[in-house]
Amino acid sequence: MKEALGIIFGEGSDAGLGSLTAKRSLAAVPIASRYRIIDFILSSMVNSGITNVGIITQRNYKSLMDHLGTGKEWDLNRKIGGLLLIPPYSSRETMSNENGDLSDLAGALDFLEKSPQKYVVLSKSHLICNLNFDDAFEKHIHSNAIVTIFYQNLEPKGEISGLKNRFFIKTDQEDRITQVKAYSSTNESNKISLDIYIINKEFLIYLIRDGLATSEKGSLSEIFSRRIDHIRMIGYATKDFVARIDSIKTYYQANMMILEKEIREKLFFKPGLIYTKVKDEAPSKYMDSAVVKNSLIADGCVINGCVENSIIFRGVKIEKGAKISDSIIMQNSEVQENAILEHVILDKEVIIRQDIRLTGQESYLILINKGAIV
Amino acid sequence: MQNKECIALILAGGQGSRLGVLTKKVAKPAVNFGGKYRIIDFPLSNCTNSNIDTVGVLTQYQPLELNSYIGSGQPWDLDRSFGGVYLLPPYMKSETGIWYKGTANAIYQNMNFIQMFNPRNVLILSGDHIYKMNYTKMLDFHIRNNADATISCIKVPWDQADRFGIMETDKSMRISNFYEKPKNPVSNMASMGVYIFKWEVLKNYLIKDEADNSSSNDFGKNVIPSMLNEGQRMFAYKFNGYWKDVGTIYSLWEANMELLHKRPAMNLFDKGWRIYSKNAIQPPHYTASGAVIKDSMITEGSVIYGKVKNSIISSGVKIGKNSIVEDSVLFPSVVVEENCIIKKAIIGERSVIMENSKIGVLDAIDGQTPSKMCSDGIVLIGSDLIVEPGSNIAKNVMVE
């Protein structure tokens, strides 16, 4: 897929991850013991042969910059192409046009124009997935499409939380898209858009320029919806596991789903590997009193206590007598003796003092801010 | 031309024949250690942490895996524009090309490389020791004494002193005598094989040594004694930390086990002195509901369903249900299927122990000869092997 470049939005359209995104962009939220959310879509692009990726950042992008560095972990520290961070862009042209994907894309105009590739794989970063775009790309070219929208078939056709801001598409027998519509109570389609697109570059450049001139607002879904009769758009169904992170709840669920063997074995290994920043931690150490059940644990941890159904990030210390269950403990946090945590999310570098007890519910998770001492 | 204050050369050509099947396909410095490291990560990381940014790695025996492991040097932050890491195998000169004859000859053959950086001092290291050492402190000591050579030394047990180069010094630590592997040691101050030389001085001795046909071109046997004889200023630098020669199966196993102590002398968790390595691309390790893990180190990518006690589990290892692994070192990507018992074993990369096998349980089995390489009951299984279901392998056996 040398003919395509990649663009990833650092933010989701409506990230509601509370304090997890207070000081970092959604793309940089830690997930699955040693990754950041963006690792999954970025690795998917790299594994599909895309070697030129621009990442659109909006606010709080320091931690994202720190995470991505020169892009070497993704093999994107290239002379030709590679990784480009596109910081917020404002000029007289864009000042008046602040809300909308097109204004965010304005900063990427130069990048788009100067890149030799003719197609763009464009995605939001809030997807936990391991995809290969080759097949969809072939279909895109084969069917002379201007835009390909990735979707999943939802089944059963029942209530799933967080559909409020999601878009559904309808397609004809040849997969041509006939409707792009926001979810409503009268929703008829089960084809839910994943916010991943393949777009002909010239058309995307035209859209951005046109959007700047007319101050067109809204998300790409809305923008495509308005043009449904004018351009050839096709749908591409993916059957792979895709988790979308748009709330604390979906964030927690995605982490817990990775404890399942089938999902884990696919998500981390097939069709490609998921890359992330290397930290050079020692292997994790289990002491005499450690009891660990059904958990994922990264390197650099020292475990004296009990851990069950939990996600433990790098460099976490769990002291004797501490009991952690159904929780997510981020990097370099420390849980001291006899503390008890249930349904808790600890951001990075949190210290839980001796004998503290924090009990949340699956429907009411307790979230502790970065660096807090409880 | 810029000058470097000090560059390092790591002697990584050793065959490591006492490590048996572990060095069948790789050089000793590339042997796995501590779950995610290789032996050479220790001197390389020491260089990085000591701000030595130019390192030559002298390879000779089975260099392929070592070369691809070191690559551009990026994991050790040694991918530099001026300096960085260089792999230095023996090569053809205009008329002749010869293998490295000895440690001193290996440096002699790379004089052009060293000259490129025109360093004031060269640090010579060996690629087969596990230790953390700040070479800057040793270099400061070397410069303060205006020494021509400084040899790092450590106190060893008296009964082992005859295996090392042994030094006698005066009060100022100036070396008065040096005995290579003496039968009756007069001191237990042993050379660690870590030297700093003034480059101008060393250069002359290397040329002289090369011209001497009777020399075996070795630092300990030839170059250091001859420098001492001619009255050069040579000092001993005392090192007090953990230092381990992992040249035998037993010492390699023991060094791995020492990492599992409550407060290990070799602390891999020290953030001020990290040991860098080329990290495998692996997800976090998974510990299943039925797993029991005690006093062990588990690396990313492992999946544990069985029982693990007092063992080192490297990246990508799988241990099946109802299997027991005790006092063992499992190298990367080893698979232990269900219902196996593994005791006091070192298992090479990617080997598969199929179900119902017993390793290191029985003292002796007819038809299995204990290996001379193995001792103290340790079983050694090479890399890329398949141990058939229901196998039984006795203590002290080496499988290749």
CSV table of C-alpha atoms in Angstrom, one decimal, chain B:
chain,number,residue,atom,x,y,z
B,1,MET,CA,39.4,15.8,13.5
B,2,GLN,CA,37.5,15.6,16.8
B,3,ASN,CA,39.2,13.6,19.6
B,4,LYS,CA,37.4,11.2,21.9
B,5,GLU,CA,38.5,11.1,25.5
B,6,CYS,CA,37.8,7.4,25.7
B,7,ILE,CA,36.4,4.8,23.4
B,8,ALA,CA,35.5,1.2,24.3
B,9,LEU,CA,36.3,-2.1,22.7
B,10,ILE,CA,34.4,-5.2,23.7
B,11,LEU,CA,36.0,-8.5,23.0
B,12,ALA,CA,33.1,-10.6,21.9
B,13,GLY,CA,34.8,-13.3,19.9
B,14,GLY,CA,34.9,-15.9,22.6
B,15,GLN,CA,33.5,-19.3,21.6
B,16,GLY,CA,32.3,-20.1,25.1
B,17,SER,CA,32.8,-23.8,24.6
B,18,ARG,CA,32.0,-24.6,28.3
B,19,LEU,CA,28.5,-23.4,27.7
B,20,GLY,CA,27.9,-26.5,25.5
B,21,VAL,CA,24.9,-26.5,23.3
B,22,LEU,CA,24.0,-22.9,24.2
B,23,THR,CA,26.9,-21.6,22.1
B,24,LYS,CA,26.4,-24.1,19.3
B,25,LYS,CA,24.9,-21.4,17.1
B,26,VAL,CA,25.6,-18.2,18.9
B,27,ALA,CA,28.7,-16.5,20.4
B,28,LYS,CA,28.9,-16.4,24.1
B,29,PRO,CA,28.0,-12.7,24.5
B,30,ALA,CA,24.8,-13.4,22.6
B,31,VAL,CA,23.6,-16.0,25.1
B,32,ASN,CA,20.3,-15.1,26.8
B,33,PHE,CA,20.2,-14.0,30.4
B,34,GLY,CA,17.7,-12.8,33.0
B,35,GLY,CA,14.5,-13.2,30.9
B,36,LYS,CA,15.0,-10.4,28.3
B,37,TYR,CA,18.7,-9.8,28.1
B,38,ARG,CA,21.8,-11.1,26.5
B,39,ILE,CA,25.1,-11.1,28.2
B,40,ILE,CA,26.5,-8.3,26.0
B,41,ASP,CA,23.7,-6.0,27.1
B,42,PHE,CA,25.6,-5.5,30.4
B,43,PRO,CA,28.9,-4.1,29.1
B,44,LEU,CA,27.0,-2.2,26.3
B,45,SER,CA,24.6,-0.6,28.8
B,46,ASN,CA,27.5,0.1,31.2
B,47,CYS,CA,29.1,2.1,28.3
B,48,THR,CA,25.8,4.0,27.6
B,49,ASN,CA,25.3,4.8,31.3
B,50,SER,CA,29.0,5.8,31.6
B,51,ASN,CA,28.6,8.3,28.7
B,52,ILE,CA,30.9,6.3,26.5
B,53,ASP,CA,29.4,6.8,23.1
B,54,THR,CA,31.9,5.0,20.8
B,55,VAL,CA,32.0,1.2,21.2
B,56,GLY,CA,33.7,-1.4,18.9
B,57,VAL,CA,32.4,-4.9,19.3
B,58,LEU,CA,35.1,-7.4,18.1
B,59,THR,CA,33.3,-10.5,16.9
B,60,GLN,CA,34.7,-13.7,15.4
B,61,TYR,CA,32.9,-16.9,16.4
B,62,GLN,CA,29.3,-17.4,15.1
B,63,PRO,CA,28.8,-13.6,14.6
B,64,LEU,CA,25.5,-13.7,12.7
B,65,GLU,CA,23.1,-13.6,15.7
B,66,LEU,CA,25.2,-11.1,17.6
B,67,ASN,CA,25.5,-8.8,14.6
B,68,SER,CA,21.8,-8.8,13.9
B,69,TYR,CA,21.1,-8.3,17.6
B,70,ILE,CA,23.3,-5.3,17.9
B,71,GLY,CA,22.3,-3.8,14.6
B,72,SER,CA,22.5,0.0,14.6
B,73,GLY,CA,23.0,0.1,18.3
B,74,GLN,CA,19.7,1.9,18.8
B,75,PRO,CA,18.4,0.0,21.9
B,76,TRP,CA,21.6,1.2,23.7
B,77,ASP,CA,21.3,4.7,22.4
B,78,LEU,CA,24.5,4.0,20.4
B,79,ASP,CA,23.2,5.0,17.0
B,80,ARG,CA,25.3,8.1,16.8
B,81,SER,CA,26.6,10.3,14.0
B,82,PHE,CA,30.1,10.6,15.4
B,83,GLY,CA,30.8,7.4,17.2
B,84,GLY,CA,28.2,4.8,18.1
B,85,VAL,CA,28.5,1.1,17.9
B,86,TYR,CA,30.7,-0.7,15.3
B,87,LEU,CA,30.9,-4.4,14.6
B,88,LEU,CA,34.5,-5.4,14.0
B,89,PRO,CA,35.0,-8.9,12.5
B,90,PRO,CA,38.5,-9.9,11.3
B,91,TYR,CA,38.9,-8.9,7.6
B,92,MET,CA,41.2,-9.3,4.7
B,93,LYS,CA,44.1,-6.9,4.6
B,94,SER,CA,46.0,-6.1,1.4
B,95,GLU,CA,47.9,-9.4,1.4
B,96,THR,CA,46.8,-11.4,4.3
B,97,GLY,CA,43.8,-11.8,6.5
B,98,ILE,CA,43.9,-13.8,9.7
B,99,TRP,CA,41.6,-14.7,12.5
B,100,TYR,CA,42.0,-12.9,15.8
B,101,LYS,CA,44.9,-14.8,17.4
B,102,GLY,CA,44.4,-13.5,20.9
B,103,THR,CA,42.9,-10.6,22.8
B,104,ALA,CA,45.8,-8.3,22.1
B,105,ASN,CA,46.0,-9.3,18.4
B,106,ALA,CA,42.3,-8.5,18.1
B,107,ILE,CA,42.9,-4.9,19.2
B,108,TYR,CA,46.0,-4.8,17.0
B,109,GLN,CA,44.1,-5.7,13.9
B,110,ASN,CA,41.7,-2.8,14.6
B,111,MET,CA,44.2,-0.1,15.2
B,112,ASN,CA,43.0,1.8,12.2
B,113,PHE,CA,39.5,1.9,13.7
B,114,ILE,CA,40.8,3.2,17.0
B,115,GLN,CA,42.9,5.8,15.2
B,116,MET,CA,39.8,7.2,13.5
B,117,PHE,CA,38.7,8.6,16.8
B,118,ASN,CA,42.2,9.4,18.0
B,119,PRO,CA,41.2,8.8,21.6
B,120,ARG,CA,43.4,9.6,24.6
B,121,ASN,CA,42.3,6.4,26.3
B,122,VAL,CA,40.8,3.0,25.3
B,123,LEU,CA,38.6,0.9,27.5
B,124,ILE,CA,38.9,-2.8,26.9
B,125,LEU,CA,36.0,-5.0,28.0
B,126,SER,CA,35.0,-8.6,27.7
B,127,GLY,CA,31.6,-9.5,26.4
B,128,ASP,CA,30.9,-12.3,28.9
B,129,HIS,CA,30.5,-10.9,32.3
B,130,ILE,CA,27.4,-9.8,34.2
B,131,TYR,CA,28.0,-6.6,36.2
B,132,LYS,CA,27.0,-3.0,36.5
B,133,MET,CA,30.0,-0.7,36.5
B,134,ASN,CA,30.5,3.1,36.1
B,135,TYR,CA,33.5,3.2,33.8
B,136,THR,CA,33.7,7.0,34.3
B,137,LYS,CA,34.8,6.5,37.9
B,138,MET,CA,37.5,4.2,36.7
B,139,LEU,CA,38.6,6.6,34.0
B,140,ASP,CA,38.8,9.4,36.6
B,141,PHE,CA,41.0,7.2,38.7
B,142,HIS,CA,43.1,6.4,35.7
B,143,ILE,CA,43.6,10.1,34.7
B,144,ARG,CA,44.2,11.2,38.3
B,145,ASN,CA,47.1,8.7,38.6
B,146,ASN,CA,48.4,9.7,35.2
B,147,ALA,CA,48.4,5.9,34.6
B,148,ASP,CA,49.5,4.2,31.4
B,149,ALA,CA,47.2,1.3,32.3
B,150,THR,CA,44.5,0.7,34.9
B,151,ILE,CA,43.2,-2.7,35.5
B,152,SER,CA,39.9,-3.2,37.3
B,153,CYS,CA,40.0,-5.8,40.0
B,154,ILE,CA,37.8,-7.6,42.4
B,155,LYS,CA,38.4,-9.8,45.5
B,156,VAL,CA,37.7,-13.4,44.6
B,157,PRO,CA,37.6,-16.4,47.0
B,158,TRP,CA,41.1,-17.7,47.6
B,159,ASP,CA,40.4,-21.1,46.2
B,160,GLN,CA,39.4,-19.6,42.9
B,161,ALA,CA,42.3,-17.2,42.6
B,162,ASP,CA,44.2,-19.5,40.3
B,163,ARG,CA,41.7,-19.1,37.6
B,164,PHE,CA,42.3,-15.3,37.2
B,165,GLY,CA,45.1,-12.8,36.6
B,166,ILE,CA,46.2,-11.9,40.1
B,167,MET,CA,47.7,-8.5,41.1
B,168,GLU,CA,49.9,-7.3,43.9
B,169,THR,CA,49.9,-3.5,44.6
B,170,ASP,CA,51.5,-1.0,46.9
B,171,LYS,CA,49.5,1.4,49.1
B,172,SER,CA,48.8,3.8,46.3
B,173,MET,CA,47.3,0.9,44.3
B,174,ARG,CA,50.2,0.9,41.8
B,175,ILE,CA,50.6,-2.6,40.6
B,176,SER,CA,53.9,-4.2,41.5
B,177,ASN,CA,53.3,-7.7,40.2
B,178,PHE,CA,50.9,-9.4,37.9
B,179,TYR,CA,50.5,-13.2,37.7
B,180,GLU,CA,48.3,-14.8,35.0
B,181,LYS,CA,46.5,-17.8,36.5
B,182,PRO,CA,49.1,-18.5,39.2
B,183,LYS,CA,49.4,-21.9,40.8
B,184,ASN,CA,50.1,-20.5,44.2
B,185,PRO,CA,48.3,-17.1,44.3
B,186,VAL,CA,49.9,-14.5,46.5
B,187,SER,CA,46.8,-12.3,46.5
B,188,ASN,CA,43.1,-12.7,45.8
B,189,MET,CA,42.8,-9.4,43.8
B,190,ALA,CA,41.7,-10.7,40.5
B,191,SER,CA,41.6,-8.9,37.1
B,192,MET,CA,38.0,-8.5,35.8
B,193,GLY,CA,39.3,-8.2,32.2
B,194,VAL,CA,38.4,-4.5,32.2
B,195,TYR,CA,41.4,-2.3,31.2
B,196,ILE,CA,41.9,1.3,30.4
B,197,PHE,CA,45.1,2.1,28.5
B,198,LYS,CA,46.6,5.4,27.3
B,199,TRP,CA,46.2,4.8,23.6
B,200,GLU,CA,49.6,6.2,22.7
B,201,VAL,CA,51.3,3.8,25.1
B,202,LEU,CA,49.2,0.8,24.2
B,203,LYS,CA,49.7,1.3,20.5
B,204,ASN,CA,53.4,0.9,20.8
B,205,TYR,CA,53.1,-2.3,22.9
B,206,LEU,CA,50.6,-3.8,20.5
B,207,ILE,CA,53.1,-3.3,17.6
B,208,LYS,CA,55.9,-4.7,19.7
B,209,ASP,CA,53.8,-7.7,20.8
B,210,GLU,CA,52.8,-8.4,17.2
B,211,ALA,CA,56.4,-8.5,16.1
B,212,ASP,CA,57.3,-11.0,18.8
B,213,ASN,CA,56.6,-14.4,17.2
B,214,SER,CA,56.9,-16.2,20.6
B,215,SER,CA,54.0,-14.2,22.0
B,216,SER,CA,50.5,-15.6,22.2
B,217,ASN,CA,49.2,-12.0,21.7
B,218,ASP,CA,47.2,-12.0,24.9
B,219,PHE,CA,46.7,-9.1,27.3
B,220,GLY,CA,47.0,-11.1,30.5
B,221,LYS,CA,49.8,-13.3,29.4
B,222,ASN,CA,52.0,-11.0,27.3
B,223,VAL,CA,51.1,-7.3,27.0
B,224,ILE,CA,50.5,-6.5,30.7
B,225,PRO,CA,53.5,-8.4,32.0
B,226,SER,CA,55.8,-6.7,29.4
B,227,MET,CA,54.4,-3.2,30.3
B,228,LEU,CA,55.0,-3.9,33.9
B,229,ASN,CA,58.6,-5.2,33.3
B,230,GLU,CA,59.4,-1.9,31.5
B,231,GLY,CA,58.2,0.1,34.4
B,232,GLN,CA,55.0,1.7,33.0
B,233,ARG,CA,52.7,3.3,35.5
B,234,MET,CA,50.0,0.6,36.1
B,235,PHE,CA,47.3,0.9,38.7
B,236,ALA,CA,44.6,-1.4,40.1
B,237,TYR,CA,41.1,0.0,40.4
B,238,LYS,CA,39.1,-1.7,43.1
B,239,PHE,CA,35.5,-2.7,42.2
B,240,ASN,CA,33.1,-3.6,44.9
B,241,GLY,CA,29.9,-4.5,43.2
B,242,TYR,CA,28.4,-7.7,41.8
B,243,TRP,CA,30.5,-9.2,39.0
B,244,LYS,CA,30.0,-12.7,37.6
B,245,ASP,CA,31.8,-14.7,35.0
B,246,VAL,CA,29.0,-16.7,33.4
B,247,GLY,CA,31.4,-19.0,31.4
B,248,THR,CA,30.0,-22.3,32.6
B,249,ILE,CA,26.6,-23.9,32.7
B,250,TYR,CA,26.5,-23.8,36.5
B,251,SER,CA,27.6,-20.2,36.8
B,252,LEU,CA,25.1,-19.1,34.1
B,253,TRP,CA,22.3,-20.9,36.0
B,254,GLU,CA,23.5,-19.6,39.3
B,255,ALA,CA,23.7,-16.0,38.1
B,256,ASN,CA,20.1,-16.3,36.8
B,257,MET,CA,18.9,-17.7,40.1
B,258,GLU,CA,20.7,-14.9,42.0
B,259,LEU,CA,18.3,-12.4,40.3
B,260,LEU,CA,15.5,-14.1,42.2
B,261,HIS,CA,16.8,-13.2,45.7
B,262,LYS,CA,14.7,-10.9,47.8
B,263,ARG,CA,17.3,-8.2,47.4
B,264,PRO,CA,19.5,-9.3,44.5
B,265,ALA,CA,23.0,-8.0,44.3
B,266,MET,CA,22.3,-7.4,40.6
B,267,ASN,CA,19.3,-5.1,40.8
B,268,LEU,CA,17.7,-4.9,37.4
B,269,PHE,CA,15.0,-2.5,38.7
B,270,ASP,CA,17.5,0.3,39.3
B,271,LYS,CA,16.1,3.2,37.2
B,272,GLY,CA,19.4,5.1,37.6
B,273,TRP,CA,21.4,2.3,35.8
B,274,ARG,CA,19.1,0.6,33.4
B,275,ILE,CA,20.2,-2.4,31.5
B,276,TYR,CA,19.0,-1.9,27.9
B,277,SER,CA,18.2,-4.6,25.5
B,278,LYS,CA,16.5,-5.2,22.2
B,279,ASN,CA,12.9,-5.6,23.3
B,280,ALA,CA,10.8,-8.3,21.7
B,281,ILE,CA,7.5,-6.9,20.4
B,282,GLN,CA,5.2,-8.7,22.7
B,283,PRO,CA,2.0,-7.9,24.6
B,284,PRO,CA,1.9,-8.0,28.5
B,285,HIS,CA,2.3,-11.4,30.0
B,286,TYR,CA,-0.9,-13.3,30.9
B,287,THR,CA,-1.3,-15.2,34.1
B,288,ALA,CA,-4.3,-17.5,34.0
B,289,SER,CA,-6.8,-18.3,36.8
B,290,GLY,CA,-5.2,-21.7,37.6
B,291,ALA,CA,-1.6,-20.4,37.5
B,292,VAL,CA,0.6,-20.3,40.6
B,293,ILE,CA,3.8,-18.2,40.3
B,294,LYS,CA,6.2,-17.7,43.2
B,295,ASP,CA,9.7,-16.2,43.5
B,296,SER,CA,10.0,-15.9,39.7
B,297,MET,CA,10.6,-13.3,37.0
B,298,ILE,CA,8.2,-13.3,34.1
B,299,THR,CA,8.7,-11.4,30.9
B,300,GLU,CA,6.2,-9.8,28.5
B,301,GLY,CA,4.6,-12.1,26.0
B,302,SER,CA,4.5,-15.1,28.3
B,303,VAL,CA,1.3,-17.0,28.9
B,304,ILE,CA,1.3,-19.0,32.2
B,305,TYR,CA,-1.3,-21.6,33.0
B,306,GLY,CA,0.8,-23.9,35.2
B,307,LYS,CA,3.0,-23.6,38.3
B,308,VAL,CA,6.2,-21.7,38.3
B,309,LYS,CA,8.6,-21.5,41.2
B,310,ASN,CA,12.0,-19.9,41.5
B,311,SER,CA,12.4,-19.6,37.8
B,312,ILE,CA,13.3,-17.1,35.0
B,313,ILE,CA,10.7,-17.1,32.3
B,314,SER,CA,11.7,-15.2,29.1
B,315,SER,CA,9.6,-13.4,26.6
B,316,GLY,CA,7.0,-15.4,24.7
B,317,VAL,CA,7.2,-18.5,26.8
B,318,LYS,CA,4.1,-20.7,27.2
B,319,ILE,CA,3.5,-23.0,30.2
B,320,GLY,CA,0.5,-25.3,29.9
B,321,LYS,CA,-2.0,-26.4,32.5
B,322,ASN,CA,-0.8,-28.7,35.4
B,323,SER,CA,2.8,-28.3,34.4
B,324,ILE,CA,5.4,-27.5,37.1
B,325,VAL,CA,8.6,-25.5,36.4
B,326,GLU,CA,11.0,-25.1,39.3
B,327,ASP,CA,14.5,-23.6,39.6
B,328,SER,CA,14.8,-23.3,35.9
B,329,VAL,CA,15.7,-20.8,33.2
B,330,LEU,CA,13.4,-20.8,30.1
B,331,PHE,CA,14.8,-18.9,27.1
B,332,PRO,CA,12.5,-16.9,24.8
B,333,SER,CA,9.6,-18.6,23.1
B,334,VAL,CA,10.0,-22.0,24.8
B,335,VAL,CA,6.7,-24.0,25.0
B,336,VAL,CA,6.0,-26.3,27.9
B,337,GLU,CA,2.8,-28.3,27.1
B,338,GLU,CA,0.5,-29.7,29.7
B,339,ASN,CA,1.4,-32.0,32.6
B,340,CYS,CA,5.1,-31.6,32.5
B,341,ILE,CA,7.6,-31.4,35.3
B,342,ILE,CA,10.8,-29.4,34.8
B,343,LYS,CA,13.3,-29.1,37.5
B,344,LYS,CA,16.7,-27.2,37.4
B,345,ALA,CA,16.9,-26.9,33.7
B,346,ILE,CA,18.1,-24.4,31.2
B,347,ILE,CA,16.0,-24.7,28.0
B,348,GLY,CA,17.2,-23.0,24.8
B,349,GLU,CA,15.1,-20.7,22.6
B,350,ARG,CA,12.0,-22.0,20.8
B,351,SER,CA,12.3,-25.5,22.1
B,352,VAL,CA,9.1,-27.4,22.8
B,353,ILE,CA,8.6,-29.7,25.7
B,354,MET,CA,5.6,-31.8,24.8
B,355,GLU,CA,3.0,-33.0,27.2
B,356,ASN,CA,3.7,-35.4,30.1
B,357,SER,CA,7.4,-35.0,29.9
B,358,LYS,CA,9.7,-35.0,33.0
B,359,ILE,CA,13.0,-33.2,32.9
B,360,GLY,CA,15.5,-33.2,35.7
B,361,VAL,CA,13.5,-35.4,38.0
B,362,LEU,CA,15.4,-38.7,38.0
B,363,ASP,CA,19.1,-38.9,39.0
B,364,ALA,CA,20.0,-41.3,36.1
B,365,ILE,CA,18.3,-43.1,33.3
B,366,ASP,CA,19.7,-46.0,31.3
B,367,GLY,CA,21.1,-44.8,28.0
B,368,GLN,CA,21.5,-41.2,29.1
B,369,THR,CA,25.0,-40.1,29.7
B,370,PRO,CA,25.6,-37.2,32.0
B,371,SER,CA,27.4,-34.3,30.3
B,372,LYS,CA,30.8,-33.0,31.3
B,373,MET,CA,29.4,-29.5,30.8
B,374,CYS,CA,26.6,-30.0,33.3
B,375,SER,CA,27.0,-30.2,37.0
B,376,ASP,CA,24.9,-30.0,40.2
B,377,GLY,CA,21.9,-31.7,38.6
B,378,ILE,CA,21.3,-29.1,35.9
B,379,VAL,CA,19.7,-30.3,32.7
B,380,LEU,CA,20.6,-28.4,29.5
B,381,ILE,CA,18.3,-28.5,26.5
B,382,GLY,CA,19.4,-26.7,23.3
B,383,SER,CA,17.4,-24.4,21.1
B,384,ASP,CA,14.8,-25.4,18.4
B,385,LEU,CA,14.4,-28.9,19.8
B,386,ILE,CA,11.3,-30.9,20.3
B,387,VAL,CA,11.1,-33.1,23.3
B,388,GLU,CA,8.5,-35.8,22.5
B,389,PRO,CA,5.5,-36.4,24.7
B,390,GLY,CA,6.1,-38.5,27.8
B,391,SER,CA,9.9,-38.1,27.6
B,392,ASN,CA,12.0,-38.5,30.7
B,393,ILE,CA,15.4,-36.7,30.9
B,394,ALA,CA,17.7,-37.3,33.8
B,395,LYS,CA,19.7,-34.8,35.8
B,396,ASN,CA,23.1,-33.5,34.4
B,397,VAL,CA,22.1,-34.5,30.8
B,398,MET,CA,22.7,-32.2,27.8
B,399,VAL,CA,20.3,-32.5,24.9
B,400,GLU,CA,21.3,-31.2,21.5
